[in-house]
């Protein structure tokens, strides 16, 4: 299958940019698969202006009509699911089955927010004066600037675009330059479904230049970003200086607590599958493993056996269960985290190095007995490296889980009700999975605390960032 021709998406269709040349690689081979031109500052300015023009009509489009357009877009995504999934594999590298799952969830998310468009309710408030009326209206905030990453190029994009459009906002998006085609295919689905031109635009370029320009653009009222804590901090500061709202979905470093009553082998099976999904490049990925000492050695052994069985390869090969990392930056970051942990006394139970082949592959890696001062327990690896640590008491496990500034997802494995109750309330995180690693569904809220950011995506909560409340007092 040929990789799609790349462009910007402006005024309802593909447009060739006039800006700096950008290059896309297939992470499974490291080879260049496309060059294309990014946006000039004038093109970015034009996208913001068109978005504002589109917003003035889209906000008044009846909710039933907005719903109908979103439903048609969801169906268009389903109709092209195989093609979109194959493109995700080419530019991101994940196994085809995972890419198909992502596209299915993308369509389901559009459908969910299509329904939510019809449930944007205000309320009436008993008036203080006879004959008076007090009420609230929920209104779209305006033009949204959305910045989305490369790890889930479809779902991360749509978790911003679908609720924003459902609320009546217009969006200018800058998806990651590593994975530009997926968002273009999705935008075309909305255009084919009847979304007015300008209501959804896509620009690419130098990320810092585009985000600075869009955040400052007078038409833009809302910033939403998914990516690293470091970049989120910069964007939030810029938005804050201009008193613009922001939603920040940032890094995570999810602790997994395996309780004394868990079955060591089945816990290791679930935990290793969660760790190596998307090659560990998931913000809610199971990331640090704290295991009760009574099952620790069995857990480590089974986890390591599972790591060795992972079939690492090109995501397009049906046998592959873990693809490459999406860019070479991750290889260097993982090499350094593994070297640091080993130098401090960790034990290598599996993997430990990049694969000697073209592309950006890293072996599924298991580090046992990781000491508390190892960097990998403080820095999110965002890759297929699993640090495992024993604990003796549940209080100690909670203290270890809360030892980073992150607080996105967290997980517990066990059945003892009082222990689970303690874990679901004491771990500092926006999400707690108990005996499951499913942390994100279209209908459920997803968001973190601390350095994992603020605000929610998913569920009815995911609509809130795109709405404000107007109070009307009539006498
Ligand atoms: P990075 O900080 O360079 O980039 C992260 C994302 O932000 C990319 O999509 C990039 O295009 C975008 N970006 C970078 N600078 C930007 C700017 N000034 N304005 C707007 N967008 C900008 O990191 P990376 O090397 O691409 O990824 C590694 C780290 O990023 C990981 O450690 C992880 O914490 C984080 N990350 C998180 C998620 C997530 O789902 N929360 C996704 C991807 C990356």
Short mmCIF file of C-alpha atoms and ligand atoms in Angstrom, two decimals:
data_model
loop_
_atom_site.label_atom_id
_atom_site.label_comp_id
_atom_site.label_asym_id
_atom_site.label_seq_id
_atom_site.Cartn_x
_atom_site.Cartn_y
_atom_site.Cartn_z
CA UNK A 1 0.00 0.00 0.00
CA UNK A 2 1.27 3.46 -0.89
CA UNK A 3 1.74 6.01 1.89
CA UNK A 4 -0.72 8.91 1.36
CA UNK A 5 0.45 12.17 -0.15
CA UNK A 6 0.93 14.67 2.64
CA UNK A 7 -0.35 18.22 2.85
CA UNK A 8 -1.94 20.68 5.25
CA UNK A 9 -5.71 20.60 5.72
CA UNK A 10 -7.15 24.09 5.27
CA UNK A 11 -10.61 25.40 4.38
CA UNK A 12 -12.06 21.91 4.18
CA UNK A 13 -9.44 20.20 2.03
CA UNK A 14 -5.80 19.30 1.46
CA UNK A 15 -3.55 22.20 0.55
CA UNK A 16 0.16 22.09 -0.15
CA UNK A 17 2.00 24.19 2.42
CA UNK A 18 4.60 26.77 1.45
CA UNK A 19 6.72 26.43 4.58
CA UNK A 20 9.71 24.43 5.71
CA UNK A 21 10.28 20.91 4.38
CA UNK A 22 9.34 18.11 6.80
CA UNK A 23 10.38 14.45 6.59
CA UNK A 24 8.50 11.32 7.67
CA UNK A 25 10.20 7.98 8.43
CA UNK A 26 8.96 4.43 8.78
CA UNK A 27 10.21 3.49 12.26
CA UNK A 28 10.41 -0.19 11.33
CA UNK A 29 13.07 0.52 8.70
CA UNK A 30 14.32 3.99 9.57
CA UNK A 31 13.74 4.87 5.91
CA UNK A 32 12.24 8.11 4.68
CA UNK A 33 8.70 7.57 3.42
CA UNK A 34 7.72 11.14 2.57
CA UNK A 35 8.79 14.75 2.42
CA UNK A 36 6.26 17.54 2.56
CA UNK A 37 6.06 21.26 3.15
CA UNK A 38 4.84 22.62 6.48
CA UNK A 39 2.85 25.79 7.02
CA UNK A 40 4.15 29.35 6.80
CA UNK A 41 3.17 31.82 9.54
CA UNK A 42 0.68 33.30 7.04
CA UNK A 43 -0.91 29.87 6.52
CA UNK A 44 -1.20 29.36 10.28
CA UNK A 45 -2.76 32.80 10.60
CA UNK A 46 -5.17 31.95 7.78
CA UNK A 47 -6.18 28.71 9.55
CA UNK A 48 -7.02 30.60 12.74
CA UNK A 49 -9.01 33.21 10.80
CA UNK A 50 -10.96 30.55 8.85
CA UNK A 51 -11.63 28.69 12.08
CA UNK A 52 -13.16 31.81 13.58
CA UNK A 53 -15.33 32.36 10.49
CA UNK A 54 -16.48 28.74 10.60
CA UNK A 55 -17.11 28.94 14.34
CA UNK A 56 -19.60 31.79 13.90
CA UNK A 57 -21.86 29.41 11.92
CA UNK A 58 -20.97 26.09 13.52
CA UNK A 59 -21.86 27.29 17.04
CA UNK A 60 -25.39 28.08 15.78
CA UNK A 61 -25.79 24.81 13.89
CA UNK A 62 -28.48 22.82 15.73
CA UNK A 63 -27.10 20.09 17.96
CA UNK A 64 -29.06 17.48 16.00
CA UNK A 65 -27.24 18.52 12.84
CA UNK A 66 -23.87 18.52 14.55
CA UNK A 67 -24.65 15.05 15.81
CA UNK A 68 -25.58 13.85 12.32
CA UNK A 69 -22.30 15.11 10.86
CA UNK A 70 -20.25 13.47 13.62
CA UNK A 71 -22.12 10.17 13.14
CA UNK A 72 -21.42 10.24 9.42
CA UNK A 73 -17.75 10.96 10.16
CA UNK A 74 -17.65 7.96 12.54
CA UNK A 75 -19.10 5.75 9.82
CA UNK A 76 -16.61 7.10 7.29
CA UNK A 77 -13.77 6.19 9.68
CA UNK A 78 -15.19 2.66 10.05
CA UNK A 79 -15.53 2.32 6.28
CA UNK A 80 -11.82 3.16 5.87
CA UNK A 81 -10.60 1.44 9.02
CA UNK A 82 -8.26 -0.98 7.26
CA UNK A 83 -6.62 1.78 5.24
CA UNK A 84 -6.20 4.13 8.22
CA UNK A 85 -4.79 1.29 10.34
CA UNK A 86 -2.25 0.40 7.65
CA UNK A 87 -1.14 4.05 7.50
CA UNK A 88 -0.73 4.15 11.30
CA UNK A 89 1.53 1.10 11.03
CA UNK A 90 3.66 2.79 8.36
CA UNK A 91 4.23 6.04 10.23
CA UNK A 92 4.04 4.90 13.88
CA UNK A 93 5.20 1.29 13.70
CA UNK A 94 2.69 -0.42 16.02
CA UNK A 95 1.36 -3.89 15.13
CA UNK A 96 -1.56 -3.90 12.71
CA UNK A 97 -3.95 -5.44 15.26
CA UNK A 98 -3.22 -2.60 17.70
CA UNK A 99 -3.67 -0.03 14.94
CA UNK A 100 -7.05 -1.56 14.02
CA UNK A 101 -8.07 -1.42 17.68
CA UNK A 102 -7.09 2.24 17.80
CA UNK A 103 -9.14 3.08 14.70
CA UNK A 104 -12.17 1.25 16.13
CA UNK A 105 -11.89 3.24 19.35
CA UNK A 106 -11.53 6.41 17.29
CA UNK A 107 -14.84 5.81 15.51
CA UNK A 108 -16.51 4.90 18.81
CA UNK A 109 -15.25 8.14 20.35
CA UNK A 110 -16.69 10.24 17.53
CA UNK A 111 -20.00 8.40 18.01
CA UNK A 112 -19.93 8.99 21.75
CA UNK A 113 -19.47 12.75 21.31
CA UNK A 114 -22.10 12.83 18.54
CA UNK A 115 -24.53 11.71 21.23
CA UNK A 116 -23.13 14.15 23.77
CA UNK A 117 -23.81 17.05 21.37
CA UNK A 118 -27.52 16.50 22.09
CA UNK A 119 -26.99 16.47 25.85
CA UNK A 120 -25.44 19.89 26.38
CA UNK A 121 -28.02 21.06 28.88
CA UNK A 122 -28.36 24.33 30.74
CA UNK A 123 -30.65 24.61 33.76
CA UNK A 124 -33.21 26.87 35.31
CA UNK A 125 -32.75 28.32 38.77
CA UNK A 126 -35.74 29.42 40.91
CA UNK A 127 -36.02 33.19 40.49
CA UNK A 128 -35.99 35.55 43.46
CA UNK A 129 -38.60 37.81 41.92
CA UNK A 130 -42.16 36.95 40.90
CA UNK A 131 -42.29 36.71 37.11
CA UNK A 132 -38.51 36.60 36.83
CA UNK A 133 -36.50 33.82 35.29
CA UNK A 134 -32.94 32.69 35.93
CA UNK A 135 -31.24 30.17 33.69
CA UNK A 136 -27.92 29.01 32.33
CA UNK A 137 -26.82 28.29 28.79
CA UNK A 138 -23.85 26.12 27.87
CA UNK A 139 -21.93 27.68 25.03
CA UNK A 140 -18.88 26.66 22.99
CA UNK A 141 -15.70 28.44 24.08
CA UNK A 142 -14.62 29.33 20.53
CA UNK A 143 -11.61 28.39 18.43
CA UNK A 144 -9.48 25.60 19.90
CA UNK A 145 -5.76 25.03 19.23
CA UNK A 146 -5.04 21.30 19.65
CA UNK A 147 -1.56 19.71 19.81
CA UNK A 148 -1.46 15.91 19.60
CA UNK A 149 1.38 13.35 19.73
CA UNK A 150 2.62 10.44 17.64
CA UNK A 151 2.02 7.50 19.99
CA UNK A 152 -1.73 7.18 19.22
CA UNK A 153 -2.02 9.36 16.13
CA UNK A 154 -5.74 8.65 15.65
CA UNK A 155 -7.26 8.45 19.11
CA UNK A 156 -5.26 11.29 20.68
CA UNK A 157 -6.33 13.56 17.83
CA UNK A 158 -9.98 12.57 17.98
CA UNK A 159 -10.27 12.85 21.79
CA UNK A 160 -9.79 16.59 21.28
CA UNK A 161 -11.46 17.13 17.90
CA UNK A 162 -14.70 15.16 18.50
CA UNK A 163 -15.78 16.83 21.78
CA UNK A 164 -14.71 20.27 20.52
CA UNK A 165 -16.81 19.92 17.37
CA UNK A 166 -19.70 18.39 19.33
CA UNK A 167 -19.68 21.44 21.60
CA UNK A 168 -19.80 23.80 18.61
CA UNK A 169 -16.13 24.88 18.64
CA UNK A 170 -13.83 25.07 15.62
CA UNK A 171 -10.38 23.46 15.78
CA UNK A 172 -6.94 24.21 14.40
CA UNK A 173 -4.86 21.12 15.11
CA UNK A 174 -1.13 20.48 14.96
CA UNK A 175 -0.65 16.72 15.19
CA UNK A 176 2.87 15.33 15.53
CA UNK A 177 5.06 15.77 12.45
CA UNK A 178 6.23 12.12 12.85
CA UNK A 179 2.73 10.80 12.06
CA UNK A 180 1.02 13.36 9.84
CA UNK A 181 -1.06 11.19 7.50
CA UNK A 182 -3.44 9.69 10.07
CA UNK A 183 -4.93 13.03 11.10
CA UNK A 184 -5.29 14.06 7.44
CA UNK A 185 -7.31 10.91 6.70
CA UNK A 186 -9.53 11.56 9.72
CA UNK A 187 -10.05 15.21 8.79
CA UNK A 188 -11.17 14.09 5.33
CA UNK A 189 -13.79 11.86 6.96
CA UNK A 190 -15.25 14.93 8.69
CA UNK A 191 -15.16 16.95 5.47
CA UNK A 192 -16.91 14.13 3.58
CA UNK A 193 -19.49 13.99 6.37
CA UNK A 194 -20.43 17.62 5.75
CA UNK A 195 -18.37 19.54 8.32
CA UNK A 196 -18.20 23.17 7.14
CA UNK A 197 -14.82 24.24 5.70
CA UNK A 198 -12.57 25.84 8.32
CA UNK A 199 -14.24 24.13 11.29
CA UNK A 200 -11.32 21.68 11.37
CA UNK A 201 -7.89 22.59 10.01
CA UNK A 202 -4.51 20.91 10.31
CA UNK A 203 -1.13 22.62 10.16
CA UNK A 204 2.35 21.13 10.44
CA UNK A 205 5.74 22.74 10.92
CA UNK A 206 8.22 23.49 13.69
CA UNK A 207 6.17 22.61 16.79
CA UNK A 208 7.40 25.46 18.99
CA UNK A 209 6.82 28.05 16.25
CA UNK A 210 3.31 26.88 15.47
CA UNK A 211 2.22 26.51 19.09
CA UNK A 212 3.58 29.96 19.99
CA UNK A 213 1.71 31.50 17.08
CA UNK A 214 -1.56 29.68 17.66
CA UNK A 215 -1.61 30.26 21.42
CA UNK A 216 -1.13 33.97 20.80
CA UNK A 217 -3.67 34.15 17.93
CA UNK A 218 -6.53 36.44 18.95
CA UNK A 219 -9.15 34.01 17.63
CA UNK A 220 -7.91 31.12 19.79
CA UNK A 221 -9.67 30.79 23.14
CA UNK A 222 -8.65 27.32 24.27
CA UNK A 223 -5.42 25.30 24.18
CA UNK A 224 -5.33 21.52 24.50
CA UNK A 225 -2.09 19.51 24.49
CA UNK A 226 -1.12 15.86 24.85
CA UNK A 227 2.59 15.16 25.18
CA UNK A 228 5.51 15.48 27.55
CA UNK A 229 5.44 17.29 30.87
CA UNK A 230 8.33 19.52 29.75
CA UNK A 231 6.49 20.81 26.68
CA UNK A 232 3.17 20.99 28.56
CA UNK A 233 4.76 23.25 31.14
CA UNK A 234 5.87 25.66 28.38
CA UNK A 235 2.54 25.70 26.60
CA UNK A 236 0.55 26.07 29.83
CA UNK A 237 2.73 29.05 30.80
CA UNK A 238 2.15 30.71 27.44
CA UNK A 239 -1.59 30.10 27.63
CA UNK A 240 -1.70 31.27 31.24
CA UNK A 241 0.10 34.52 30.45
CA UNK A 242 -2.71 35.31 28.01
CA UNK A 243 -5.41 34.01 30.39
CA UNK A 244 -6.45 31.34 27.91
CA UNK A 245 -7.85 28.06 29.16
CA UNK A 246 -5.79 24.94 28.73
CA UNK A 247 -6.08 21.18 29.10
CA UNK A 248 -2.84 19.30 29.68
CA UNK A 249 -2.61 15.53 29.15
CA UNK A 250 1.03 14.97 30.05
CA UNK A 251 3.35 12.15 30.95
CA UNK A 252 2.60 9.40 33.40
CA UNK A 253 4.65 6.73 35.17
CA UNK A 254 1.90 4.37 36.27
CA UNK A 255 2.65 2.23 39.32
CA UNK A 256 1.36 -1.35 39.39
CA UNK A 257 0.92 -2.82 42.88
CA UNK A 258 0.75 -6.61 42.97
CA UNK A 259 -0.74 -7.57 46.34
CA UNK A 260 0.16 -10.58 48.47
CA UNK A 261 -3.05 -12.45 47.56
CA UNK A 262 -2.51 -12.15 43.78
CA UNK A 263 -1.53 -15.08 41.60
CA UNK A 264 2.07 -14.32 40.60
CA UNK A 265 1.89 -15.85 37.13
CA UNK A 266 -1.45 -14.46 36.03
CA UNK A 267 -0.47 -11.02 37.42
CA UNK A 268 2.79 -11.15 35.45
CA UNK A 269 0.91 -12.20 32.29
CA UNK A 270 -1.50 -9.26 32.51
CA UNK A 271 1.16 -6.78 33.58
CA UNK A 272 3.68 -7.71 30.87
CA UNK A 273 1.00 -7.52 28.15
CA UNK A 274 0.09 -4.04 29.40
CA UNK A 275 3.75 -2.96 29.57
CA UNK A 276 4.73 -4.00 26.04
CA UNK A 277 1.57 -2.76 24.27
CA UNK A 278 2.52 0.00 21.82
CA UNK A 279 6.15 -0.74 22.82
CA UNK A 280 5.46 0.97 26.14
CA UNK A 281 4.85 4.33 24.47
CA UNK A 282 1.58 5.00 26.22
CA UNK A 283 1.00 7.64 28.86
CA UNK A 284 -1.18 5.28 30.92
CA UNK A 285 1.16 2.33 30.31
CA UNK A 286 1.91 0.04 33.26
CA UNK A 287 5.30 1.51 34.02
CA UNK A 288 6.71 0.66 37.52
CA UNK A 289 6.00 -2.67 39.20
CA UNK A 290 5.84 -3.06 42.99
CA UNK A 291 5.34 -6.69 43.95
CA UNK A 292 4.75 -8.20 47.39
CA UNK A 293 7.90 -10.02 48.44
CA UNK A 294 6.05 -13.34 48.92
CA UNK A 295 5.48 -13.60 45.12
CA UNK A 296 8.26 -11.37 43.89
CA UNK A 297 10.68 -13.95 42.42
CA UNK A 298 7.91 -15.89 40.65
CA UNK A 299 6.52 -12.63 39.23
CA UNK A 300 9.95 -11.51 37.94
CA UNK A 301 10.64 -14.88 36.37
CA UNK A 302 7.30 -15.06 34.55
CA UNK A 303 7.54 -11.41 33.42
CA UNK A 304 11.02 -12.10 32.00
CA UNK A 305 9.81 -15.26 30.23
CA UNK A 306 6.99 -13.25 28.68
CA UNK A 307 9.42 -10.52 27.59
CA UNK A 308 11.53 -13.06 25.71
CA UNK A 309 8.43 -14.43 23.96
CA UNK A 310 7.39 -11.03 22.59
CA UNK A 311 7.74 -11.09 18.80
CA UNK A 312 9.48 -7.83 17.93
CA UNK A 313 9.27 -6.73 14.33
CA UNK A 314 7.63 -4.63 11.65
CA UNK A 315 4.04 -3.89 12.69
CA UNK A 316 2.92 -4.87 9.19
CA UNK A 317 4.00 -8.51 9.77
CA UNK A 318 1.08 -10.53 11.14
CA UNK A 319 3.33 -12.36 13.64
CA UNK A 320 4.62 -9.15 15.27
CA UNK A 321 3.39 -8.46 18.79
CA UNK A 322 5.62 -5.43 19.44
CA UNK A 323 6.80 -2.90 16.90
CA UNK A 324 9.65 -0.40 16.94
CA UNK A 325 9.86 2.79 18.93
CA UNK A 326 8.41 5.69 16.98
CA UNK A 327 11.60 7.75 16.84
CA UNK A 328 15.32 7.37 17.58
CA UNK A 329 15.09 9.75 20.59
CA UNK A 330 13.46 6.97 22.59
CA UNK A 331 16.35 4.53 21.93
CA UNK A 332 18.88 6.92 23.44
CA UNK A 333 16.60 7.67 26.40
CA UNK A 334 16.10 3.96 27.14
CA UNK A 335 19.79 3.08 26.81
CA UNK A 336 20.61 5.73 29.36
CA UNK A 337 17.87 4.64 31.83
CA UNK A 338 18.93 0.97 31.62
CA UNK A 339 22.65 1.81 32.05
CA UNK A 340 21.86 3.99 35.07
CA UNK A 341 19.72 1.29 36.76
CA UNK A 342 22.38 -1.42 36.19
CA UNK A 343 25.15 0.86 37.46
CA UNK A 344 23.15 1.37 40.66
CA UNK A 345 22.73 -2.38 41.21
CA UNK A 346 19.59 -3.48 39.34
CA UNK A 347 19.54 -7.02 37.91
CA UNK A 348 18.91 -7.52 34.20
CA UNK A 349 16.25 -10.24 33.87
CA UNK A 350 15.59 -9.86 30.12
CA UNK A 351 16.60 -7.73 27.13
CA UNK A 352 18.52 -4.55 27.85
CA UNK A 353 19.62 -3.21 24.46
CA UNK A 354 18.50 -1.97 21.05
CA UNK A 355 18.10 -4.61 18.34
CA UNK A 356 20.89 -4.85 15.78
CA UNK A 357 18.74 -4.22 12.70
CA UNK A 358 17.49 -1.25 10.72
CA UNK A 359 14.71 0.71 12.38
CA UNK A 360 14.31 1.84 15.98
CA UNK A 361 13.83 -1.38 17.92
CA UNK A 362 14.53 -2.00 21.59
CA UNK A 363 14.38 -5.40 23.26
CA UNK A 364 11.54 -5.98 25.74
CA UNK A 365 13.53 -5.41 28.91
CA UNK A 366 13.00 -6.43 32.52
CA UNK A 367 15.00 -4.90 35.38
CA UNK A 368 14.61 -6.55 38.80
CA UNK A 369 15.70 -5.32 42.26
CA UNK A 370 15.78 -1.75 40.97
CA UNK A 371 17.13 0.50 43.74
CA UNK A 372 15.09 3.47 44.88
CA UNK A 373 17.56 6.02 43.51
CA UNK A 374 17.53 4.63 39.93
CA UNK A 375 16.40 7.25 37.42
CA UNK A 376 13.94 4.84 35.83
CA UNK A 377 11.77 4.92 38.96
CA UNK A 378 11.48 8.71 38.65
CA UNK A 379 11.54 9.25 34.87
CA UNK A 380 8.86 7.77 32.64
CA UNK A 381 10.67 5.32 30.31
CA UNK A 382 8.01 5.61 27.57
CA UNK A 383 9.36 2.40 26.09
CA UNK A 384 9.48 -1.38 26.67
CA UNK A 385 11.53 -1.37 29.87
CA UNK A 386 9.92 -2.70 33.07
CA UNK A 387 11.49 -1.91 36.45
CA UNK A 388 10.36 -4.30 39.24
CA UNK A 389 10.74 -3.68 42.97
CA UNK A 390 9.67 -5.80 45.98
CA UNK A 391 7.64 -4.44 48.93
CA UNK A 392 6.72 -5.80 52.35
CA UNK A 393 3.68 -3.82 53.50
CA UNK A 394 0.83 -2.14 51.68
CA UNK A 395 1.73 1.20 53.32
CA UNK A 396 5.20 0.89 51.81
CA UNK A 397 3.67 0.08 48.40
CA UNK A 398 1.48 3.19 48.56
CA UNK A 399 4.45 5.33 49.53
CA UNK A 400 6.47 3.93 46.59
CA UNK A 401 3.56 4.44 44.19
CA UNK A 402 3.31 8.07 45.30
CA UNK A 403 7.05 8.71 45.02
CA UNK A 404 6.94 10.54 41.65
CA UNK A 405 5.31 13.86 40.80
CA UNK A 406 3.19 12.09 38.14
CA UNK A 407 -0.37 10.98 38.75
CA UNK A 408 -2.10 9.71 35.63
CA UNK A 409 -2.93 5.99 35.72
CA UNK A 410 -2.25 3.44 38.46
CA UNK A 411 -3.06 -0.24 38.81
CA UNK A 412 -3.58 -2.81 41.55
CA UNK A 413 -3.80 -6.59 41.33
CA UNK A 414 -5.44 -8.41 44.23
CA UNK A 415 -8.80 -9.31 45.73
CA UNK A 416 -8.59 -8.42 49.44
CA UNK A 417 -11.35 -5.80 49.70
CA UNK A 418 -9.92 -3.57 52.46
CA UNK A 419 -6.52 -3.47 50.74
CA UNK A 420 -8.07 -2.64 47.39
CA UNK A 421 -10.21 0.07 49.02
CA UNK A 422 -7.06 1.60 50.46
CA UNK A 423 -5.26 1.51 47.12
CA UNK A 424 -8.15 2.97 45.13
CA UNK A 425 -8.28 5.97 47.46
CA UNK A 426 -4.67 6.54 48.54
CA UNK A 427 -2.70 6.29 45.31
CA UNK A 428 -2.32 9.80 43.91
CA UNK A 429 -3.63 9.33 40.39
CA UNK A 430 -6.52 10.26 38.12
CA UNK A 431 -7.20 6.63 37.18
CA UNK A 432 -7.03 3.37 39.16
CA UNK A 433 -7.43 0.01 37.42
CA UNK A 434 -8.10 -2.96 39.70
CA UNK A 435 -7.30 -6.33 38.12
CA UNK A 436 -7.46 -4.64 34.74
CA UNK A 437 -5.20 -2.43 32.66
CA UNK A 438 -8.03 -0.85 30.69
CA UNK A 439 -7.78 2.83 31.59
CA UNK A 440 -9.36 4.60 28.68
CA UNK A 441 -12.74 4.17 26.96
CA UNK A 442 -14.82 6.68 24.98
CA UNK A 443 -17.35 6.97 27.81
CA UNK A 444 -14.93 7.25 30.76
CA UNK A 445 -12.95 10.26 32.04
CA UNK A 446 -9.19 10.25 31.53
CA UNK A 447 -6.99 12.82 33.20
CA UNK A 448 -4.17 13.23 35.65
CA UNK A 449 -2.98 15.15 38.66
CA UNK A 450 0.40 16.70 39.49
CA UNK A 451 2.92 16.64 36.65
CA UNK A 452 0.51 14.55 34.57
CA UNK A 453 -1.48 17.71 33.92
CA UNK A 454 -5.05 18.77 34.38
CA UNK A 455 -8.47 18.45 32.76
CA UNK A 456 -10.16 15.40 31.29
CA UNK A 457 -10.68 13.75 27.96
CA UNK A 458 -13.25 11.01 27.43
CA UNK A 459 -16.71 10.73 28.93
CA UNK A 460 -19.04 13.67 29.50
CA UNK A 461 -16.11 15.26 31.37
CA UNK A 462 -14.27 15.46 28.04
CA UNK A 463 -16.83 17.94 26.73
CA UNK A 464 -16.44 20.38 29.63
CA UNK A 465 -13.18 22.00 28.45
CA UNK A 466 -14.97 23.18 25.32
CA UNK A 467 -17.94 24.81 27.06
CA UNK A 468 -18.53 27.81 29.26
CA UNK A 469 -21.64 28.68 31.21
CA UNK A 470 -23.64 31.84 30.61
CA UNK A 471 -26.00 32.96 33.38
CA UNK A 472 -29.15 34.75 32.21
CA UNK A 473 -31.26 36.73 34.68
CA UNK A 474 -34.58 38.00 33.28
CA UNK A 475 -36.90 40.27 35.14
P1 LIG B 1 8.64 15.95 23.06
O1 LIG B 1 8.43 16.63 24.35
O2 LIG B 1 9.68 16.47 22.14
O3 LIG B 1 7.29 15.95 22.20
C1 LIG B 1 6.08 15.43 22.70
C2 LIG B 1 4.97 15.87 21.75
O4 LIG B 1 4.83 17.28 21.79
C3 LIG B 1 5.25 15.58 20.27
O5 LIG B 1 4.04 15.18 19.69
C4 LIG B 1 5.72 16.89 19.68
O6 LIG B 1 5.34 17.02 18.32
C5 LIG B 1 4.99 17.89 20.52
N1 LIG B 1 5.73 19.12 20.75
C6 LIG B 1 7.03 19.24 21.09
N2 LIG B 1 7.34 20.53 21.30
C7 LIG B 1 6.21 21.24 21.09
C8 LIG B 1 5.86 22.61 21.17
N3 LIG B 1 6.77 23.54 21.54
N4 LIG B 1 4.60 22.98 20.89
C9 LIG B 1 3.66 22.06 20.55
N5 LIG B 1 3.90 20.75 20.48
C10 LIG B 1 5.16 20.34 20.75
O7 LIG B 1 8.89 14.46 23.41
P2 LIG B 1 9.07 13.20 22.49
O8 LIG B 1 10.51 12.85 22.44
O9 LIG B 1 8.33 13.33 21.20
O10 LIG B 1 8.30 12.17 23.40
C11 LIG B 1 8.87 11.73 24.59
C12 LIG B 1 8.11 12.13 25.79
O11 LIG B 1 6.88 12.73 25.48
C13 LIG B 1 7.76 10.91 26.60
O12 LIG B 1 8.69 10.75 27.63
C14 LIG B 1 6.38 11.16 27.13
O13 LIG B 1 6.44 11.64 28.44
C15 LIG B 1 5.84 12.27 26.31
N6 LIG B 1 4.69 11.89 25.48
C16 LIG B 1 3.51 11.75 26.10
C17 LIG B 1 2.41 11.40 25.36
C18 LIG B 1 1.08 11.22 26.02
O14 LIG B 1 0.26 10.51 25.49
N7 LIG B 1 0.83 11.89 27.14
C19 LIG B 1 2.53 11.20 24.00
C20 LIG B 1 3.77 11.36 23.38
C21 LIG B 1 4.86 11.73 24.14
#
